[in-house]
Coordinates of C-alpha atoms and ligand atoms in Angstrom, one line a residue:
M1 CA -9.2 15.2 -16.0
T2 CA -11.0 18.1 -16.7
A3 CA -9.3 20.9 -18.7
A4 CA -7.7 23.8 -17.1
N5 CA -8.2 27.3 -18.8
D6 CA -7.0 30.3 -18.2
T7 CA -9.3 31.8 -16.2
D8 CA -9.7 28.4 -13.2
S9 CA -8.5 29.7 -10.3
L10 CA -7.0 26.4 -10.1
T11 CA -3.9 27.5 -12.2
E12 CA -1.8 29.5 -10.0
P13 CA -1.2 26.8 -7.3
R14 CA -0.6 24.1 -9.9
D15 CA 2.4 25.9 -10.7
Q16 CA 3.3 26.4 -7.5
L17 CA 2.3 22.6 -6.2
W18 CA 4.8 21.7 -9.3
E19 CA 7.7 24.0 -8.7
A20 CA 6.7 22.7 -4.2
L21 CA 7.2 19.1 -6.1
G22 CA 10.4 19.8 -8.1
D23 CA 12.1 21.6 -4.9
G24 CA 10.8 18.6 -1.8
D25 CA 9.0 20.1 -0.9
E26 CA 6.5 18.8 1.7
T27 CA 5.2 20.9 4.3
R28 CA 4.8 24.1 1.3
A29 CA 3.1 21.3 -1.2
V30 CA 0.6 20.3 1.1
A31 CA 0.2 24.1 2.7
I32 CA -0.7 24.9 -1.4
V33 CA -3.8 21.9 -1.7
R34 CA -5.0 23.1 1.6
R35 CA -5.3 27.0 0.8
A36 CA -6.4 25.8 -3.1
L37 CA -9.3 23.5 -0.9
A38 CA -10.0 27.2 1.2
T39 CA -10.6 29.5 -2.0
A40 CA -11.1 26.9 -4.6
D41 CA -14.9 27.3 -6.5
P42 CA -17.2 23.7 -6.1
R43 CA -17.9 24.2 -10.0
Q44 CA -20.7 22.3 -9.7
P45 CA -23.5 23.7 -10.9
N46 CA -25.8 25.5 -8.6
A47 CA -22.7 24.5 -6.2
V48 CA -23.8 27.9 -3.7
D49 CA -27.5 26.6 -3.0
R50 CA -25.4 23.6 -1.7
P51 CA -25.6 22.6 2.0
P52 CA -21.4 23.6 2.8
A53 CA -20.9 20.0 3.4
E54 CA -21.4 19.5 -0.2
Q55 CA -19.6 21.9 -2.0
L56 CA -16.6 20.7 0.6
S57 CA -17.1 17.3 -0.8
A58 CA -17.7 19.0 -4.5
V59 CA -13.5 21.4 -3.8
G60 CA -12.2 18.5 -2.7
E61 CA -12.5 16.2 -5.5
R62 CA -11.8 19.3 -7.7
I63 CA -8.7 19.9 -5.4
L64 CA -7.8 15.8 -6.2
L65 CA -8.0 15.5 -10.0
E66 CA -7.4 19.4 -11.6
L67 CA -4.1 19.8 -9.0
I68 CA -2.5 16.8 -7.5
A69 CA -3.8 13.9 -10.1
P70 CA -2.1 16.8 -13.2
A71 CA 0.4 17.8 -10.9
Q72 CA 1.4 13.8 -11.1
E73 CA 0.6 13.4 -14.8
R74 CA 3.8 16.8 -14.9
V75 CA 5.8 14.4 -13.0
G76 CA 5.7 11.2 -15.9
M77 CA 5.7 14.1 -18.4
A78 CA 9.1 15.6 -16.9
W79 CA 10.6 11.9 -16.0
A80 CA 10.5 11.1 -19.8
A81 CA 12.1 13.9 -20.9
N82 CA 15.0 13.1 -19.0
D83 CA 14.2 16.3 -16.4
L84 CA 13.7 14.7 -13.3
T85 CA 15.7 11.5 -12.1
V86 CA 14.1 8.3 -11.3
A87 CA 15.1 9.1 -7.1
Q88 CA 12.6 13.1 -7.6
E89 CA 10.0 11.3 -9.4
H90 CA 9.8 9.5 -5.9
V91 CA 10.4 11.7 -3.7
A92 CA 6.8 14.1 -5.7
T93 CA 4.9 10.8 -5.5
A94 CA 5.9 10.7 -1.6
I95 CA 4.8 14.4 -1.8
S96 CA 1.5 13.5 -3.1
E97 CA 0.5 10.6 -1.4
R98 CA 1.0 13.3 1.8
C99 CA -1.8 16.0 -0.3
I100 CA -3.7 13.1 -0.5
A101 CA -4.0 12.3 3.1
A102 CA -4.4 16.1 4.1
I103 CA -7.1 16.6 1.2
V104 CA -9.1 13.4 3.1
D105 CA -8.3 15.0 6.5
A106 CA -9.9 18.2 5.9
T107 CA -12.9 16.9 3.8
A108 CA -13.9 14.3 7.0
P109 CA -16.3 16.9 8.4
A110 CA -18.7 16.2 4.7
L111 CA -18.6 12.6 5.3
T112 CA -22.3 11.8 6.7
G113 CA -21.5 8.5 7.7
S114 CA -23.8 7.1 5.7
F115 CA -23.6 5.4 3.0
V116 CA -24.7 5.0 -1.2
G117 CA -23.1 1.3 -1.3
R118 CA -20.1 -0.1 -0.8
V119 CA -17.0 -1.0 -3.1
L120 CA -13.5 -2.2 -3.6
V121 CA -10.5 0.2 -5.2
A122 CA -7.2 -2.2 -6.2
C123 CA -4.6 -2.8 -8.6
V124 CA -4.2 -5.1 -10.6
D125 CA -1.9 -8.4 -9.3
G126 CA 1.6 -6.7 -10.0
E127 CA 1.2 -3.5 -10.7
W128 CA 2.2 -0.9 -8.6
H129 CA 0.6 2.5 -9.8
A130 CA -1.3 3.0 -6.5
L131 CA -1.7 6.2 -6.6
P132 CA -4.1 6.6 -9.2
A133 CA -6.4 4.0 -7.5
R134 CA -5.9 6.4 -4.2
L135 CA -6.9 9.2 -6.4
V136 CA -10.2 6.9 -7.3
S137 CA -10.9 5.7 -4.1
E138 CA -10.9 9.1 -2.6
V139 CA -13.0 10.9 -5.3
L140 CA -15.9 8.0 -4.8
R141 CA -15.5 8.5 -0.7
L142 CA -15.9 12.1 -1.4
R143 CA -19.4 11.0 -2.9
G144 CA -20.6 9.0 -0.6
W145 CA -19.5 5.2 -1.3
R146 CA -17.9 2.8 2.0
V147 CA -14.5 1.9 0.1
D148 CA -12.0 -0.6 1.3
Y149 CA -9.1 1.2 -0.6
L150 CA -6.3 -2.7 -0.7
G151 CA -3.8 -0.8 -3.1
A152 CA -0.6 -2.2 -5.3
Q153 CA -0.2 -5.4 -6.8
V154 CA -3.1 -7.5 -5.1
P155 CA -3.3 -10.9 -6.2
T156 CA -6.6 -12.1 -7.4
E157 CA -7.4 -14.6 -4.7
H158 CA -7.5 -12.4 -2.4
L159 CA -9.5 -9.3 -3.9
V160 CA -12.7 -12.4 -4.3
V161 CA -12.8 -13.6 -1.8
H162 CA -11.7 -10.1 0.3
A163 CA -15.1 -8.6 -2.2
D164 CA -17.2 -11.5 -1.7
R165 CA -17.0 -12.1 2.8
T166 CA -17.6 -7.7 2.5
R167 CA -20.6 -7.4 -0.2
A168 CA -19.3 -5.7 -2.5
Q169 CA -21.2 -4.1 -4.3
A170 CA -18.1 -3.9 -7.6
V171 CA -14.3 -4.4 -7.6
L172 CA -13.1 -0.9 -9.0
L173 CA -9.9 -3.0 -11.0
S174 CA -6.4 -0.7 -11.6
S175 CA -3.6 -0.2 -13.6
S176 CA -1.4 1.9 -15.7
I177 CA 1.2 -0.8 -17.7
P178 CA -0.6 -2.7 -20.8
T179 CA 1.9 -5.5 -19.4
H180 CA -0.8 -6.6 -17.0
L181 CA -3.9 -7.1 -19.3
P182 CA -3.2 -10.4 -19.1
D183 CA -3.4 -10.5 -14.8
A184 CA -6.5 -8.0 -15.9
H185 CA -8.7 -10.5 -17.4
N186 CA -7.7 -13.2 -14.9
A187 CA -9.0 -10.9 -12.4
I188 CA -12.1 -10.0 -14.0
I189 CA -13.0 -13.5 -14.2
S190 CA -12.6 -14.4 -11.7
C191 CA -14.4 -11.1 -9.6
Q192 CA -17.4 -12.0 -12.7
G193 CA -17.0 -16.3 -12.0
A194 CA -18.2 -15.0 -8.0
G195 CA -20.7 -12.8 -9.1
I196 CA -19.6 -9.4 -8.2
R197 CA -19.3 -7.1 -11.0
V198 CA -16.2 -5.3 -11.6
L199 CA -15.6 -1.3 -13.1
A200 CA -11.9 -1.4 -14.9
G201 CA -10.2 2.4 -15.3
G202 CA -6.7 3.4 -15.9
A203 CA -4.1 4.0 -19.2
A204 CA -3.3 -0.1 -19.0
F205 CA -7.0 -0.6 -20.4
G206 CA -6.2 1.5 -23.4
P207 CA -7.9 4.5 -25.5
Q208 CA -11.3 4.9 -24.7
G209 CA -11.4 1.6 -22.2
R210 CA -11.1 -0.5 -25.1
H211 CA -8.9 -3.6 -23.3
A212 CA -11.6 -3.5 -20.6
R213 CA -14.6 -3.8 -23.2
L214 CA -13.0 -6.8 -25.1
M215 CA -12.9 -8.5 -21.5
Q216 CA -16.6 -7.6 -20.6
A217 CA -15.6 -5.6 -17.9
E218 CA -17.1 -2.2 -17.6
W219 CA -14.9 0.5 -17.5
A220 CA -14.5 4.6 -16.4
R221 CA -12.1 7.3 -17.6
D222 CA -11.7 9.1 -14.9
A223 CA -13.7 8.7 -11.1
P224 CA -16.5 10.6 -11.7
G225 CA -17.2 8.3 -14.9
A226 CA -16.7 5.4 -12.4
A227 CA -19.8 7.1 -9.9
T228 CA -21.6 7.9 -12.7
L229 CA -22.3 4.0 -14.1
L230 CA -22.1 2.4 -10.2
A231 CA -25.3 5.5 -9.7
R232 CA -26.9 4.0 -13.2
N233 CA -27.2 1.0 -12.1
P234 CA -26.3 0.4 -9.1
T235 CA -27.4 -3.7 -8.4
R236 CA -26.1 -4.7 -12.0
P237 CA -25.8 -8.3 -11.0
G238 CA -21.2 -9.5 -12.4
A239 CA -22.9 -12.8 -12.8
R240 CA -21.9 -15.1 -15.2
T241 CA -20.9 -18.8 -16.1
A242 CA -16.9 -19.3 -15.2
R243 CA -14.9 -18.7 -18.5
L244 CA -12.0 -19.7 -20.1
P245 CA -9.6 -16.7 -21.6
D246 CA -10.6 -17.3 -25.0
V247 CA -13.9 -17.0 -24.6
D248 CA -13.9 -12.9 -24.7
L249 CA -10.2 -13.5 -26.9
P250 CA -11.3 -15.9 -29.7
H251 CA -7.3 -15.2 -31.2
L252 CA -5.7 -16.8 -28.4
A253 CA -6.5 -20.8 -29.6
D254 CA -3.4 -19.8 -32.8
Q255 CA -0.8 -20.3 -29.9
E256 CA 0.7 -17.2 -31.0
Y257 CA 0.9 -15.2 -27.3
T258 CA 1.2 -18.8 -25.0
M259 CA 4.2 -19.4 -27.2
V260 CA 6.0 -16.1 -27.4
R261 CA 4.5 -16.3 -23.6
R262 CA 6.8 -19.1 -22.7
S263 CA 9.6 -19.1 -24.4
K264 CA 10.0 -15.4 -23.1
R265 CA 13.4 -16.4 -21.5
Q266 CA 15.2 -17.9 -24.6
L267 CA 13.8 -15.4 -26.3
V268 CA 15.2 -12.2 -24.8
K269 CA 18.6 -14.6 -24.5
Q270 CA 19.0 -14.9 -28.1
T271 CA 18.1 -10.9 -28.9
L272 CA 20.4 -9.8 -26.8
A273 CA 23.1 -12.4 -28.7
D274 CA 22.1 -10.6 -31.8
V275 CA 22.0 -7.2 -30.3
A276 CA 25.4 -7.7 -29.5
T277 CA 26.4 -8.6 -32.8
G278 CA 25.0 -5.7 -35.2
F279 CA 26.4 -4.0 -32.7
P280 CA 30.0 -4.7 -30.9
D281 CA 30.5 -1.4 -29.0
M282 CA 28.1 -3.2 -26.6
G283 CA 31.5 -5.7 -25.6
R284 CA 32.5 -2.9 -23.7
Y285 CA 29.1 -2.2 -21.8
N286 CA 29.8 -2.7 -17.7
E287 CA 27.0 -4.5 -16.0
Y288 CA 24.9 -2.1 -14.6
Q289 CA 24.2 -1.2 -19.3
L290 CA 23.9 -5.2 -19.8
E291 CA 21.5 -5.5 -16.7
R292 CA 19.8 -2.3 -18.4
T293 CA 19.8 -3.4 -22.0
V294 CA 18.5 -6.7 -21.1
E295 CA 15.3 -4.8 -18.9
D296 CA 15.1 -3.2 -21.9
I297 CA 15.1 -6.4 -24.3
E298 CA 12.9 -8.4 -21.5
Y299 CA 9.7 -5.2 -21.2
I300 CA 10.0 -5.4 -25.8
V301 CA 9.2 -9.3 -25.6
S302 CA 6.2 -8.5 -22.4
Y303 CA 5.1 -5.9 -24.8
L304 CA 4.5 -8.2 -28.0
A305 CA 2.8 -10.5 -25.4
T306 CA 1.2 -9.0 -24.5
A307 CA -0.3 -6.7 -28.1
L308 CA -0.7 -10.7 -28.9
Y309 CA -3.0 -11.4 -26.0
V310 CA -4.9 -8.6 -26.6
D311 CA -4.7 -9.0 -31.0
D312 CA -4.1 -5.3 -31.2
P313 CA -0.4 -3.7 -33.3
D314 CA -1.7 -0.8 -31.8
L315 CA -0.8 -1.4 -28.0
F316 CA 3.4 -2.4 -29.3
A317 CA 3.3 0.2 -32.2
R318 CA 2.3 3.3 -29.1
F319 CA 5.3 1.5 -26.3
I320 CA 7.1 1.5 -29.3
T321 CA 7.4 5.3 -29.9
W322 CA 7.3 5.9 -26.0
A323 CA 10.6 3.5 -25.8
A324 CA 11.7 6.0 -28.5
D325 CA 11.5 9.0 -27.3
I326 CA 12.4 8.0 -23.8
L327 CA 15.7 6.9 -25.4
A328 CA 15.6 10.2 -27.4
A329 CA 15.9 12.4 -24.5
R330 CA 18.7 10.2 -23.2
D331 CA 20.3 10.8 -26.2
V332 CA 20.7 7.6 -27.6
P333 CA 19.4 7.4 -31.6
P334 CA 15.9 5.2 -31.5
R335 CA 17.0 3.1 -34.0
C336 CA 18.9 1.5 -31.5
L337 CA 15.6 -0.8 -31.7
L338 CA 15.0 -1.6 -34.6
P339 CA 18.7 -5.0 -33.9
A340 CA 16.6 -6.1 -31.1
L341 CA 13.0 -5.9 -33.4
N342 CA 14.9 -7.5 -36.1
S343 CA 16.0 -10.0 -34.2
L344 CA 12.4 -10.6 -32.9
L345 CA 10.9 -10.6 -36.5
S346 CA 13.7 -13.9 -37.1
Q347 CA 12.9 -15.4 -34.5
L348 CA 9.5 -15.6 -34.8
K349 CA 8.4 -15.2 -38.9
D350 CA 6.0 -18.1 -38.8
F351 CA 3.4 -16.7 -36.7
P352 CA 1.8 -14.1 -38.2
R353 CA -0.2 -11.8 -35.5
V354 CA 4.1 -11.7 -34.3
V355 CA 5.0 -10.6 -37.6
G356 CA 2.1 -8.1 -38.3
I357 CA 2.8 -6.7 -35.1
L358 CA 7.0 -5.9 -35.3
T359 CA 6.4 -5.2 -39.4
A360 CA 4.1 -2.1 -38.3
A361 CA 6.2 -1.0 -35.2
R362 CA 9.1 -1.5 -37.0
N363 CA 7.4 1.2 -39.4
R364 CA 7.0 3.0 -37.4
L365 CA 10.0 3.5 -35.9
V366 CA 11.4 4.0 -39.6
Y367 CA 8.7 6.3 -41.2
P368 CA 7.5 8.4 -37.5
P369 CA 4.1 10.0 -38.5
P370 CA 4.4 13.6 -38.8
A371 CA 4.3 15.2 -35.3
Q372 CA 0.5 16.2 -34.7
P373 CA -0.3 19.8 -35.0
T374 CA -1.0 21.6 -31.4
A375 CA -4.4 22.7 -31.4
S376 CA -6.4 20.7 -29.8
P377 CA -8.9 18.7 -32.6
G378 CA -12.3 19.7 -33.0
Ligands
B12_1 C1 4.5 7.3 -9.6 C2 4.7 6.7 -10.9 C3 5.4 6.0 -10.6 C4 5.5 5.1 -9.2 C5 4.1 4.7 -8.6 C6 3.5 4.4 -7.4 C7 2.8 5.3 -6.4 N1 2.6 5.0 -5.3 O1 1.6 5.4 -7.6 C8 6.2 4.3 -9.6 C9 8.1 4.8 -9.8 C10 6.7 2.8 -8.6 C11 6.4 3.4 -10.6 C12 7.1 2.6 -11.3 C13 7.0 2.4 -12.3 N2 6.3 3.2 -13.6 CO1 5.9 4.6 -13.9 N3 4.3 6.4 -12.9 C14 4.5 7.4 -12.0 C15 4.1 8.1 -12.4 C16 5.5 9.5 -12.7 C17 2.8 8.4 -12.0 C18 1.3 7.7 -12.0 C19 0.2 8.5 -11.7 O2 0.3 8.8 -10.1 N4 -0.3 9.1 -12.3 C20 -1.4 10.1 -12.1 C21 -2.8 9.5 -12.5 C22 -4.3 10.7 -12.1 O3 -3.5 9.1 -13.2 P1 -4.0 8.0 -14.0 O4 -3.0 7.0 -14.1 O5 -3.9 8.9 -15.9 O6 -5.1 8.0 -13.1 C23 -6.2 8.4 -14.1 C24 -7.3 7.8 -15.1 O7 -6.8 7.0 -16.1 C25 -8.2 6.7 -13.8 N5 -7.7 6.4 -13.3 C26 -6.9 4.9 -12.5 N6 -7.2 3.5 -12.5 C27 -8.9 4.3 -12.9 C28 -9.0 2.5 -12.2 C29 -10.8 3.2 -11.9 C30 -11.5 1.9 -11.4 C31 -11.0 3.9 -12.5 C32 -12.1 3.6 -13.2 C33 -10.6 5.1 -13.3 C34 -8.7 4.9 -12.6 O8 -8.8 8.0 -12.9 C35 -6.9 8.5 -12.5 C36 -7.2 10.0 -11.5 O9 -8.0 11.0 -12.3 C37 3.0 8.0 -13.9 C38 2.9 9.3 -15.3 C39 1.5 9.5 -15.5 N7 0.9 9.9 -16.4 O10 0.1 9.1 -15.3 C40 4.7 6.8 -14.6 C41 4.2 6.1 -15.6 C42 2.5 5.7 -15.4 N8 5.2 5.2 -15.6 C43 5.6 4.7 -16.1 C44 6.8 3.8 -16.0 C45 7.3 2.6 -17.5 C46 6.8 2.6 -15.2 C47 7.9 1.7 -14.8 C48 7.9 0.5 -15.6 C49 9.3 1.6 -14.4 C50 10.3 0.8 -14.3 N9 11.2 0.9 -15.0 O11 10.2 0.3 -12.6 C51 7.4 0.9 -13.3 C52 6.7 0.0 -13.1 C53 5.9 -0.2 -11.6 C54 4.7 -1.6 -11.8 N10 5.1 -2.8 -12.1 O12 4.0 -1.7 -12.2 C55 5.3 4.7 -17.4 C56 3.8 4.2 -18.3 C57 4.4 4.4 -20.2 C58 4.0 2.8 -20.4 N11 4.3 3.1 -21.3 O13 3.0 2.2 -20.1 C59 4.9 6.0 -16.9 C60 3.4 6.8 -17.8 C61 5.9 7.5 -17.1 C62 5.9 7.5 -18.7 N12 6.1 9.2 -18.6 O14 5.9 7.1 -19.0 N13 5.7 4.8 -11.0

């Protein structure tokens, strides 16, 4: 997202859109984005000298990335802080989708009908966060690409077949939740094995796309970055010889990932038993509370497996910090995560990478790093 500043013409619409999303007012939200489209400046070099169609595309891109996207990020922060319910979050997201559709409609006259190329945009199998992929698709369309937008959780085999059938120049793969990284890797390997170029993006791929690079995929922070990569090397071949995941990730040879993934059910069961022993109040939990606790423990084990997969203790530590913040915002002491981590440490004490990952996260929980200064670095 482009940084906003106080003189930015979108500051006011941003606050208005946020309020409309919070009120669940779709009509008002759509009117706000339409008005912003009509009044905002394109903010690109020599914009006023460009043909009106190009100016319209540039403003449309700004509204998508600098108005709608930040509103969605704010929805996520408000949910995390327990200021929005899950239902309100769903309402807001449905309205954001409607706002994107309004921008697509209003910018249609800017499309020339000739394309610079054809790409597929899809979410990794299991990934529900389709809205980021939709934003990427619409920006690329405005930049002249023919885009096949496949939406949420696309099974890899269908992705490869469709990319092949449409002779797409690249598959753009989106993922928000890191636990989908093994499936993302499978999609990357499968596409590349079929000669299809892959460009990955989304929060799951880690800071600076470190996990995408590990999996031999190209990575871009956002849609404009993807457009630049595609344009810089339009004929870059995707073909590689077929490979197994451990070619990219040699650490998988220690089998720690496979073992944790395969014994997930047993690990969750034992962790739940250990947590119940150390926390007798759990005996009074109702069915709903118990189900949520099981879900949380499953989530912890999934993140542990993912951190092993990409060999990144920081991935798990960041997840534990996130979980601690979510709990704290709901008046649950973050230290209640400790019994689960301790249980896993004792169950998996013979696995050095697991022990390293769990210990680093545990330390972060016990000795949280000092709060960062709010001023931006540099
Ligand atoms: C809306 C939403 C949902 C909706 C999604 C509906 C939809 N149609 O998309 C629903 C309700 C389904 C959902 C479900 C869940 N969600 Co959710 N969700 C969100 C929320 C609020 C907004 C997502 C969004 O649209 N973001 C806006 C876009 C603009 O941001 P973006 O993702 O960074 O995308 C930009 C770039 O990354 C990049 N990009 C993205 N993809 C790609 C691809 C390519 C190729 C390129 C080049 C660039 C690129 O371009 C985008 C546009 O600028 C986020 C909060 C957030 N900060 O994003 C949480 C969030 C992602 N969700 C979260 C969670 C935990 C979940 C659930 C696990 C909750 C649960 N317990 O069920 C499930 C997981 C479901 C699953 N299996 O995938 C957490 C993830 C935390 C973590 N540890 O990773 C977040 C961060 C909320 C939070 N603050 O904690 N969620």
